[in-house]
Amino acid sequence: IWNEFFAPNFGVKDSPLLAIYSHIFYCGMYIPDYAIGHIIAYQINHFLRDKNLAIEMERMCKLGRIAPQVWIRQAVGEAVSAKPMIADAETAIAALKQQTNA
């Protein structure tokens, strides 16, 4: 895939390191998982802010192999949501506005 699609543009052939992203081209439904993964990671991080990491990680890991929506509800108490990320972004924007107005 690299040699066919990238090498003509970059002038480098047979570069396995650069081909690590080739899955983007042949697995079109793979890319949306990145955004969902970032949302879930942020949601877990947000949940853990005021908690004991070791205790919570052990609890979350013990939930086992269950459906993702069931796991996230049991892990953080709600469904997958961008709300924590959006709320923190709004807080950051407000702080920046306050700094520029000061």
mmCIF file of C-alpha atoms in Angstrom:
data_model
loop_
_atom_site.group_PDB
_atom_site.id
_atom_site.type_symbol
_atom_site.label_atom_id
_atom_site.label_comp_id
_atom_site.label_asym_id
_atom_site.label_seq_id
_atom_site.Cartn_x
_atom_site.Cartn_y
_atom_site.Cartn_z
ATOM 1 C CA ILE A 1 0.000 0.000 0.000
ATOM 2 C CA TRP A 2 2.828 2.390 0.860
ATOM 3 C CA ASN A 3 4.607 1.905 -2.460
ATOM 4 C CA GLU A 4 1.386 2.259 -4.434
ATOM 5 C CA PHE A 5 -0.169 5.281 -2.743
ATOM 6 C CA PHE A 6 2.513 7.109 -0.764
ATOM 7 C CA ALA A 7 5.856 6.487 -2.454
ATOM 8 C CA PRO A 8 4.930 8.440 -5.614
ATOM 9 C CA ASN A 9 4.242 11.505 -3.468
ATOM 10 C CA PHE A 10 7.066 11.181 -0.948
ATOM 11 C CA GLY A 11 9.712 9.634 -3.197
ATOM 12 C CA VAL A 12 10.534 6.852 -0.701
ATOM 13 C CA LYS A 13 9.849 3.211 -1.560
ATOM 14 C CA ASP A 14 9.731 0.151 0.663
ATOM 15 C CA SER A 15 9.323 1.999 3.953
ATOM 16 C CA PRO A 16 7.589 -0.338 6.420
ATOM 17 C CA LEU A 17 7.742 2.239 9.190
ATOM 18 C CA LEU A 18 5.682 4.687 7.206
ATOM 19 C CA ALA A 19 3.175 1.998 6.227
ATOM 20 C CA ILE A 20 1.897 1.649 9.779
ATOM 21 C CA TYR A 21 -1.020 3.868 8.835
ATOM 22 C CA SER A 22 -2.017 1.826 5.783
ATOM 23 C CA HIS A 23 -4.986 0.425 7.730
ATOM 24 C CA ILE A 24 -6.585 3.846 7.283
ATOM 25 C CA PHE A 25 -7.019 3.113 3.593
ATOM 26 C CA TYR A 26 -8.229 -0.451 3.571
ATOM 27 C CA CYS A 27 -10.294 -0.423 6.779
ATOM 28 C CA GLY A 28 -12.575 2.549 6.344
ATOM 29 C CA MET A 29 -14.664 1.798 9.410
ATOM 30 C CA TYR A 30 -11.556 1.636 11.598
ATOM 31 C CA ILE A 31 -10.982 5.390 11.747
ATOM 32 C CA PRO A 32 -14.173 6.313 13.670
ATOM 33 C CA ASP A 33 -12.878 4.135 16.512
ATOM 34 C CA TYR A 34 -10.097 6.643 17.153
ATOM 35 C CA ALA A 35 -12.541 9.405 18.090
ATOM 36 C CA ILE A 36 -14.656 7.092 20.227
ATOM 37 C CA GLY A 37 -11.516 5.808 21.938
ATOM 38 C CA HIS A 38 -10.399 9.353 22.758
ATOM 39 C CA ILE A 39 -13.842 10.178 24.168
ATOM 40 C CA ILE A 40 -13.853 7.047 26.337
ATOM 41 C CA ALA A 41 -10.286 7.666 27.547
ATOM 42 C CA TYR A 42 -11.149 11.255 28.464
ATOM 43 C CA GLN A 43 -14.330 10.143 30.214
ATOM 44 C CA ILE A 44 -12.395 7.615 32.309
ATOM 45 C CA ASN A 45 -9.661 10.161 33.075
ATOM 46 C CA HIS A 46 -12.306 12.695 34.114
ATOM 47 C CA PHE A 47 -13.953 10.105 36.367
ATOM 48 C CA LEU A 48 -10.621 9.234 38.018
ATOM 49 C CA ARG A 49 -9.643 12.827 38.875
ATOM 50 C CA ASP A 50 -10.818 12.719 42.468
ATOM 51 C CA LYS A 51 -10.518 8.975 43.001
ATOM 52 C CA ASN A 52 -7.796 6.550 44.065
ATOM 53 C CA LEU A 53 -6.311 5.323 40.781
ATOM 54 C CA ALA A 54 -5.203 1.918 42.084
ATOM 55 C CA ILE A 55 -8.548 1.083 43.657
ATOM 56 C CA GLU A 56 -10.556 2.264 40.671
ATOM 57 C CA MET A 57 -8.332 0.557 38.091
ATOM 58 C CA GLU A 58 -8.603 -2.727 39.948
ATOM 59 C CA ARG A 59 -12.392 -2.340 40.134
ATOM 60 C CA MET A 60 -12.654 -1.465 36.438
ATOM 61 C CA CYS A 61 -10.394 -4.323 35.354
ATOM 62 C CA LYS A 62 -12.376 -6.813 37.412
ATOM 63 C CA LEU A 63 -15.488 -5.948 35.391
ATOM 64 C CA GLY A 64 -14.110 -8.307 32.803
ATOM 65 C CA ARG A 65 -14.944 -8.836 29.171
ATOM 66 C CA ILE A 66 -18.451 -7.470 28.716
ATOM 67 C CA ALA A 67 -20.138 -5.304 26.100
ATOM 68 C CA PRO A 68 -18.510 -1.839 25.868
ATOM 69 C CA GLN A 69 -21.648 0.104 26.854
ATOM 70 C CA VAL A 70 -22.209 -2.169 29.848
ATOM 71 C CA TRP A 71 -18.546 -1.846 30.844
ATOM 72 C CA ILE A 72 -18.427 1.964 30.647
ATOM 73 C CA ARG A 73 -21.674 2.283 32.634
ATOM 74 C CA GLN A 74 -20.268 0.068 35.377
ATOM 75 C CA ALA A 75 -16.838 1.701 35.219
ATOM 76 C CA VAL A 76 -17.824 5.382 35.358
ATOM 77 C CA GLY A 77 -21.560 5.314 36.038
ATOM 78 C CA GLU A 78 -22.817 6.560 32.669
ATOM 79 C CA ALA A 79 -22.878 5.723 28.972
ATOM 80 C CA VAL A 80 -20.135 6.809 26.585
ATOM 81 C CA SER A 81 -20.396 10.578 26.443
ATOM 82 C CA ALA A 82 -18.425 13.582 25.280
ATOM 83 C CA LYS A 83 -20.023 15.690 28.044
ATOM 84 C CA PRO A 84 -16.941 15.666 30.345
ATOM 85 C CA MET A 85 -14.711 16.709 27.433
ATOM 86 C CA ILE A 86 -17.111 19.448 26.334
ATOM 87 C CA ALA A 87 -17.520 20.740 29.899
ATOM 88 C CA ASP A 88 -13.745 20.924 30.382
ATOM 89 C CA ALA A 89 -13.351 22.650 27.006
ATOM 90 C CA GLU A 90 -15.949 25.239 28.027
ATOM 91 C CA THR A 91 -14.111 25.798 31.320
ATOM 92 C CA ALA A 92 -10.811 26.243 29.467
ATOM 93 C CA ILE A 93 -12.367 28.691 26.990
ATOM 94 C CA ALA A 94 -13.869 30.712 29.831
ATOM 95 C CA ALA A 95 -10.478 30.832 31.578
ATOM 96 C CA LEU A 96 -8.764 31.991 28.377
ATOM 97 C CA LYS A 97 -11.383 34.683 27.844
ATOM 98 C CA GLN A 98 -10.906 35.833 31.420
ATOM 99 C CA GLN A 99 -7.122 36.028 30.917
ATOM 100 C CA THR A 100 -7.431 38.065 27.739
ATOM 101 C CA ASN A 101 -9.913 40.447 29.358
ATOM 102 C CA ALA A 102 -7.758 40.967 32.460
#
